[in-house]
PDB file of C-alpha atoms in Angstrom:
ATOM      1  CA  MET A   1      -8.141   3.406  -4.553  1.00 92.00           C
ATOM      2  CA  ASN A   2      -6.741   6.486  -3.519  1.00 95.00           C
ATOM      3  CA  GLU A   3      -5.345   5.166  -0.205  1.00 95.00           C
ATOM      4  CA  LYS A   4      -3.481   8.180   0.457  1.00 96.00           C
ATOM      5  CA  LEU A   5      -6.409  10.133   0.841  1.00 97.00           C
ATOM      6  CA  LEU A   6      -8.128   7.703   3.313  1.00 97.00           C
ATOM      7  CA  LEU A   7      -4.549   7.399   5.279  1.00 95.00           C
ATOM      8  CA  GLU A   8      -4.415  11.486   5.430  1.00 96.00           C
ATOM      9  CA  ASN A   9      -7.941  11.324   6.966  1.00 97.00           C
ATOM     10  CA  LEU A  10      -7.657   8.855   9.266  1.00 97.00           C
ATOM     11  CA  ARG A  11      -7.367   9.848  12.973  1.00 96.00           C
ATOM     12  CA  ASN A  12      -5.139   8.328  15.472  1.00 93.00           C
ATOM     13  CA  VAL A  13      -6.385   8.498  18.989  1.00 95.00           C
ATOM     14  CA  PRO A  14      -3.534   7.354  21.396  1.00 93.00           C
ATOM     15  CA  ASP A  15      -4.710   5.627  24.690  1.00 93.00           C
ATOM     16  CA  TYR A  16      -7.957   5.132  24.071  1.00 90.00           C
ATOM     17  CA  PRO A  17      -9.735   3.365  25.307  1.00 84.00           C
ATOM     18  CA  LYS A  18      -7.345   2.360  27.437  1.00 84.00           C
ATOM     19  CA  LYS A  19      -3.342   3.429  27.976  1.00 89.00           C
ATOM     20  CA  GLY A  20      -1.351   1.976  25.059  1.00 83.00           C
ATOM     21  CA  ILE A  21      -4.030   1.479  22.716  1.00 82.00           C
ATOM     22  CA  GLN A  22      -3.508   3.543  19.466  1.00 84.00           C
ATOM     23  CA  PHE A  23      -7.196   3.983  18.424  1.00 89.00           C
ATOM     24  CA  GLN A  24      -7.862   4.397  14.644  1.00 92.00           C
ATOM     25  CA  ASP A  25     -10.460   6.270  14.378  1.00 95.00           C
ATOM     26  CA  VAL A  26     -12.740   5.978  11.022  1.00 96.00           C
ATOM     27  CA  SER A  27     -15.229   8.755  11.729  1.00 97.00           C
ATOM     28  CA  THR A  28     -12.820  11.087  10.225  1.00 97.00           C
ATOM     29  CA  LEU A  29     -13.327   8.890   7.041  1.00 97.00           C
ATOM     30  CA  PHE A  30     -17.148   8.761   7.254  1.00 97.00           C
ATOM     31  CA  LYS A  31     -17.546  12.405   7.662  1.00 97.00           C
ATOM     32  CA  ASN A  32     -15.307  13.293   4.567  1.00 98.00           C
ATOM     33  CA  SER A  33     -17.444  12.988   1.342  1.00 98.00           C
ATOM     34  CA  ALA A  34     -14.395  12.376  -0.823  1.00 98.00           C
ATOM     35  CA  CYS A  35     -13.413   9.381   1.839  1.00 98.00           C
ATOM     36  CA  LEU A  36     -16.738   8.077   1.828  1.00 97.00           C
ATOM     37  CA  GLN A  37     -17.404   7.923  -1.817  1.00 98.00           C
ATOM     38  CA  GLU A  38     -13.652   6.434  -2.583  1.00 98.00           C
ATOM     39  CA  MET A  39     -14.455   3.653   0.372  1.00 98.00           C
ATOM     40  CA  LYS A  40     -17.768   2.995  -1.237  1.00 98.00           C
ATOM     41  CA  GLN A  41     -16.542   2.672  -4.974  1.00 98.00           C
ATOM     42  CA  GLU A  42     -13.646   0.390  -3.855  1.00 98.00           C
ATOM     43  CA  LEU A  43     -15.847  -1.869  -1.940  1.00 98.00           C
ATOM     44  CA  LEU A  44     -18.220  -1.848  -4.839  1.00 98.00           C
ATOM     45  CA  ARG A  45     -15.437  -2.827  -7.406  1.00 98.00           C
ATOM     46  CA  LEU A  46     -14.185  -5.516  -4.930  1.00 98.00           C
ATOM     47  CA  TYR A  47     -17.818  -7.166  -4.353  1.00 98.00           C
ATOM     48  CA  GLN A  48     -20.167  -6.350  -7.434  1.00 98.00           C
ATOM     49  CA  ASP A  49     -19.671  -9.465  -9.238  1.00 97.00           C
ATOM     50  CA  LYS A  50     -19.801 -11.828  -6.388  1.00 98.00           C
ATOM     51  CA  GLY A  51     -23.557 -12.596  -6.019  1.00 98.00           C
ATOM     52  CA  ILE A  52     -23.677 -10.804  -2.616  1.00 98.00           C
ATOM     53  CA  THR A  53     -27.008 -11.323  -1.136  1.00 98.00           C
ATOM     54  CA  LYS A  54     -26.626 -10.504   2.476  1.00 98.00           C
ATOM     55  CA  VAL A  55     -24.167  -7.860   4.391  1.00 98.00           C
ATOM     56  CA  ILE A  56     -23.347  -8.288   7.625  1.00 98.00           C
ATOM     57  CA  GLY A  57     -22.331  -5.510   9.468  1.00 98.00           C
ATOM     58  CA  ILE A  58     -20.434  -5.368  12.756  1.00 98.00           C
ATOM     59  CA  GLU A  59     -21.338  -3.136  15.684  1.00 95.00           C
ATOM     60  CA  SER A  60     -21.540  -0.188  15.515  1.00 93.00           C
ATOM     61  CA  ARG A  61     -18.672   1.060  12.885  1.00 95.00           C
ATOM     62  CA  GLY A  62     -19.156  -1.824  10.513  1.00 96.00           C
ATOM     63  CA  PHE A  63     -23.251  -0.583  10.026  1.00 98.00           C
ATOM     64  CA  VAL A  64     -22.069   2.625   8.007  1.00 97.00           C
ATOM     65  CA  MET A  65     -20.031   1.083   5.282  1.00 97.00           C
ATOM     66  CA  GLY A  66     -21.815  -2.136   5.336  1.00 98.00           C
ATOM     67  CA  SER A  67     -25.094  -0.676   4.849  1.00 98.00           C
ATOM     68  CA  ILE A  68     -24.276   1.773   2.092  1.00 98.00           C
ATOM     69  CA  LEU A  69     -22.647  -1.330   0.543  1.00 98.00           C
ATOM     70  CA  ALA A  70     -25.588  -3.258   0.932  1.00 98.00           C
ATOM     71  CA  ALA A  71     -27.763  -0.766  -0.668  1.00 98.00           C
ATOM     72  CA  GLU A  72     -25.822  -0.616  -3.444  1.00 97.00           C
ATOM     73  CA  LEU A  73     -25.515  -4.243  -4.253  1.00 98.00           C
ATOM     74  CA  GLY A  74     -28.822  -4.455  -3.773  1.00 98.00           C
ATOM     75  CA  ALA A  75     -28.285  -7.223  -0.956  1.00 98.00           C
ATOM     76  CA  GLY A  76     -30.084  -7.240   2.539  1.00 98.00           C
ATOM     77  CA  PHE A  77     -28.418  -5.749   5.612  1.00 98.00           C
ATOM     78  CA  VAL A  78     -27.867  -7.840   8.475  1.00 98.00           C
ATOM     79  CA  MET A  79     -26.478  -6.317  11.900  1.00 98.00           C
ATOM     80  CA  ALA A  80     -24.143  -8.317  14.538  1.00 98.00           C
ATOM     81  CA  ARG A  81     -24.910  -6.498  17.525  1.00 98.00           C
ATOM     82  CA  LYS A  82     -23.714  -6.497  21.619  1.00 95.00           C
ATOM     83  CA  PRO A  83     -26.065  -8.718  23.660  1.00 96.00           C
ATOM     84  CA  GLY A  84     -29.428  -7.464  24.197  1.00 96.00           C
ATOM     85  CA  LYS A  85     -29.899  -5.345  21.647  1.00 97.00           C
ATOM     86  CA  LEU A  86     -31.703  -7.208  19.243  1.00 97.00           C
ATOM     87  CA  PRO A  87     -35.156  -7.441  19.536  1.00 96.00           C
ATOM     88  CA  ALA A  88     -36.095 -11.277  18.324  1.00 97.00           C
ATOM     89  CA  GLN A  89     -34.427 -14.555  18.912  1.00 98.00           C
ATOM     90  CA  THR A  90     -30.647 -14.900  18.590  1.00 98.00           C
ATOM     91  CA  LEU A  91     -27.370 -16.538  18.174  1.00 97.00           C
ATOM     92  CA  LYS A  92     -24.386 -15.483  20.494  1.00 97.00           C
ATOM     93  CA  GLU A  93     -20.458 -16.155  20.252  1.00 96.00           C
ATOM     94  CA  THR A  94     -17.968 -14.777  22.590  1.00 94.00           C
ATOM     95  CA  TYR A  95     -14.523 -13.441  21.722  1.00 89.00           C
ATOM     96  CA  LYS A  96     -11.569 -12.053  22.975  1.00 79.00           C
ATOM     97  CA  LYS A  97     -10.690  -8.276  21.930  1.00 73.00           C
ATOM     98  CA  GLU A  98      -7.445  -6.326  22.821  1.00 62.00           C
ATOM     99  CA  TYR A  99      -8.416  -5.093  26.221  1.00 68.00           C
ATOM    100  CA  GLY A 100     -10.956  -8.194  27.473  1.00 76.00           C
ATOM    101  CA  TYR A 101     -13.899 -10.322  26.489  1.00 88.00           C
ATOM    102  CA  ASP A 102     -16.979  -9.571  24.625  1.00 91.00           C
ATOM    103  CA  GLU A 103     -20.036 -11.515  23.397  1.00 96.00           C
ATOM    104  CA  ILE A 104     -21.875 -10.770  19.878  1.00 97.00           C
ATOM    105  CA  GLU A 105     -24.994 -11.660  18.103  1.00 98.00           C
ATOM    106  CA  ILE A 106     -27.399 -11.816  15.428  1.00 98.00           C
ATOM    107  CA  HIS A 107     -30.764 -12.850  14.776  1.00 98.00           C
ATOM    108  CA  SER A 108     -31.510 -16.590  14.484  1.00 98.00           C
ATOM    109  CA  ASP A 109     -33.408 -15.829  11.020  1.00 98.00           C
ATOM    110  CA  ALA A 110     -30.725 -13.410   9.436  1.00 98.00           C
ATOM    111  CA  ILE A 111     -29.247 -15.930   6.869  1.00 98.00           C
ATOM    112  CA  THR A 112     -30.259 -18.631   4.829  1.00 98.00           C
ATOM    113  CA  SER A 113     -28.229 -21.778   3.047  1.00 98.00           C
ATOM    114  CA  ASP A 114     -29.007 -19.895  -0.118  1.00 98.00           C
ATOM    115  CA  ASP A 115     -27.112 -16.652   0.816  1.00 98.00           C
ATOM    116  CA  THR A 116     -23.775 -15.652  -0.370  1.00 98.00           C
ATOM    117  CA  VAL A 117     -22.764 -13.325   2.627  1.00 98.00           C
ATOM    118  CA  LEU A 118     -20.003 -10.270   3.025  1.00 98.00           C
ATOM    119  CA  ILE A 119     -19.277  -9.442   6.568  1.00 98.00           C
ATOM    120  CA  HIS A 120     -18.274  -6.239   6.990  1.00 98.00           C
ATOM    121  CA  ASP A 121     -15.991  -4.276   9.756  1.00 97.00           C
ATOM    122  CA  ASP A 122     -13.977  -1.117   9.838  1.00 96.00           C
ATOM    123  CA  LEU A 123     -11.003  -2.590  11.511  1.00 94.00           C
ATOM    124  CA  LEU A 124      -8.847  -5.732  11.464  1.00 94.00           C
ATOM    125  CA  ALA A 125      -6.861  -5.433  15.055  1.00 87.00           C
ATOM    126  CA  THR A 126      -6.959  -8.854  16.591  1.00 85.00           C
ATOM    127  CA  GLY A 127      -9.680 -10.501  14.648  1.00 90.00           C
ATOM    128  CA  GLY A 128     -11.975 -11.638  17.640  1.00 90.00           C
ATOM    129  CA  SER A 129     -14.994 -10.141  16.502  1.00 92.00           C
ATOM    130  CA  MET A 130     -14.700 -10.972  13.046  1.00 95.00           C
ATOM    131  CA  GLU A 131     -14.000 -14.477  14.057  1.00 95.00           C
ATOM    132  CA  ALA A 132     -17.482 -14.870  16.251  1.00 96.00           C
ATOM    133  CA  VAL A 133     -19.345 -13.281  13.375  1.00 97.00           C
ATOM    134  CA  TYR A 134     -17.760 -15.962  11.153  1.00 97.00           C
ATOM    135  CA  LYS A 135     -18.675 -18.829  13.312  1.00 96.00           C
ATOM    136  CA  LEU A 136     -22.014 -17.215  13.761  1.00 97.00           C
ATOM    137  CA  CYS A 137     -22.632 -16.923  10.079  1.00 97.00           C
ATOM    138  CA  GLN A 138     -21.188 -20.577   9.134  1.00 97.00           C
ATOM    139  CA  ARG A 139     -24.110 -22.198  11.457  1.00 97.00           C
ATOM    140  CA  PHE A 140     -26.685 -21.135   8.581  1.00 97.00           C
ATOM    141  CA  ASN A 141     -24.226 -22.754   5.936  1.00 98.00           C
ATOM    142  CA  PRO A 142     -24.440 -20.101   3.192  1.00 98.00           C
ATOM    143  CA  ARG A 143     -23.028 -20.637  -0.014  1.00 98.00           C
ATOM    144  CA  HIS A 144     -19.931 -18.477   0.664  1.00 98.00           C
ATOM    145  CA  ILE A 145     -18.625 -16.131   3.167  1.00 98.00           C
ATOM    146  CA  TYR A 146     -16.616 -13.067   2.326  1.00 98.00           C
ATOM    147  CA  VAL A 147     -14.717 -10.861   4.645  1.00 98.00           C
ATOM    148  CA  ASN A 148     -13.937  -6.974   4.691  1.00 98.00           C
ATOM    149  CA  PHE A 149     -12.184  -4.679   6.317  1.00 97.00           C
ATOM    150  CA  LEU A 150     -11.864  -0.986   5.690  1.00 97.00           C
ATOM    151  CA  ILE A 151      -8.074  -1.170   7.827  1.00 96.00           C
ATOM    152  CA  GLU A 152      -6.044  -3.582   8.783  1.00 94.00           C
ATOM    153  CA  LEU A 153      -3.452  -2.940  11.771  1.00 91.00           C
ATOM    154  CA  ALA A 154      -0.234  -4.419  11.023  1.00 86.00           C
ATOM    155  CA  MET A 155       1.068  -3.718  14.495  1.00 76.00           C
ATOM    156  CA  GLU A 156       3.271  -6.249  16.785  1.00 73.00           C
ATOM    157  CA  GLY A 157       1.035  -8.328  18.901  1.00 70.00           C
ATOM    158  CA  LEU A 158      -2.206  -7.815  17.117  1.00 77.00           C
ATOM    159  CA  ASN A 159      -1.714 -10.666  13.983  1.00 82.00           C
ATOM    160  CA  GLY A 160      -5.596 -10.294  13.097  1.00 86.00           C
ATOM    161  CA  ARG A 161      -5.485 -11.529   9.685  1.00 87.00           C
ATOM    162  CA  GLU A 162      -3.322 -14.790  10.903  1.00 87.00           C
ATOM    163  CA  ALA A 163      -5.687 -15.185  13.816  1.00 86.00           C
ATOM    164  CA  LEU A 164      -8.558 -15.427  11.240  1.00 88.00           C
ATOM    165  CA  GLY A 165      -6.804 -18.083   9.249  1.00 86.00           C
ATOM    166  CA  ALA A 166      -5.526 -18.258   5.849  1.00 81.00           C
ATOM    167  CA  ASN A 167      -9.130 -20.243   4.548  1.00 88.00           C
ATOM    168  CA  LYS A 168     -10.844 -16.984   4.736  1.00 93.00           C
ATOM    169  CA  ASP A 169     -11.650 -14.888   1.522  1.00 94.00           C
ATOM    170  CA  ILE A 170     -10.550 -11.566   3.315  1.00 96.00           C
ATOM    171  CA  THR A 171      -9.997  -8.064   1.985  1.00 96.00           C
ATOM    172  CA  THR A 172      -9.107  -4.703   3.259  1.00 96.00           C
ATOM    173  CA  LEU A 173      -9.027  -1.436   1.973  1.00 97.00           C
ATOM    174  CA  ILE A 174      -5.955   0.053   3.503  1.00 95.00           C
ATOM    175  CA  THR A 175      -3.071  -1.091   5.920  1.00 93.00           C
ATOM    176  CA  VAL A 176      -1.874   0.819   8.830  1.00 92.00           C
ATOM    177  CA  SER A 177       1.300   0.318  10.851  1.00 86.00           C
ATOM    178  CA  ARG A 178       1.741   3.261  12.986  1.00 67.00           C
TER     179      ARG A 178
END
């Protein structure tokens, strides 16, 4: 994988969404065809032989590569969304973010016990949203749950990987420590 290409095209936005946060903007990776292809190929390499039947994308940036990966794997795509955005019956979890609390939902019929699930998001910071979606997914008792991020932030005070725990099958494409 061309990690250098991805790191060179990742935009850092200081003090967003609040002072002191160094926001890693993946939209610059999505708009660059070479970066998009590089991420797609690496994700396929990582997951093509895992028997994935459902990919869960976490709102909203997790929808981009999550849906591409689901289509390439021949899997279904499930959206994990903010409250009130899904039209049918949902399951909900509350989680802590770097700068507050939030909730996330998925449809109550999104996954079955026969599924092998990959939960995908753009960024691992504190791990709060992923932990919430992981807990939602566990309620369905799927065969296996994989976790993937495009970027892992290895910065003081975030500790996302540790917060998620060693018992989870986690991969990331690149690590940022700026």
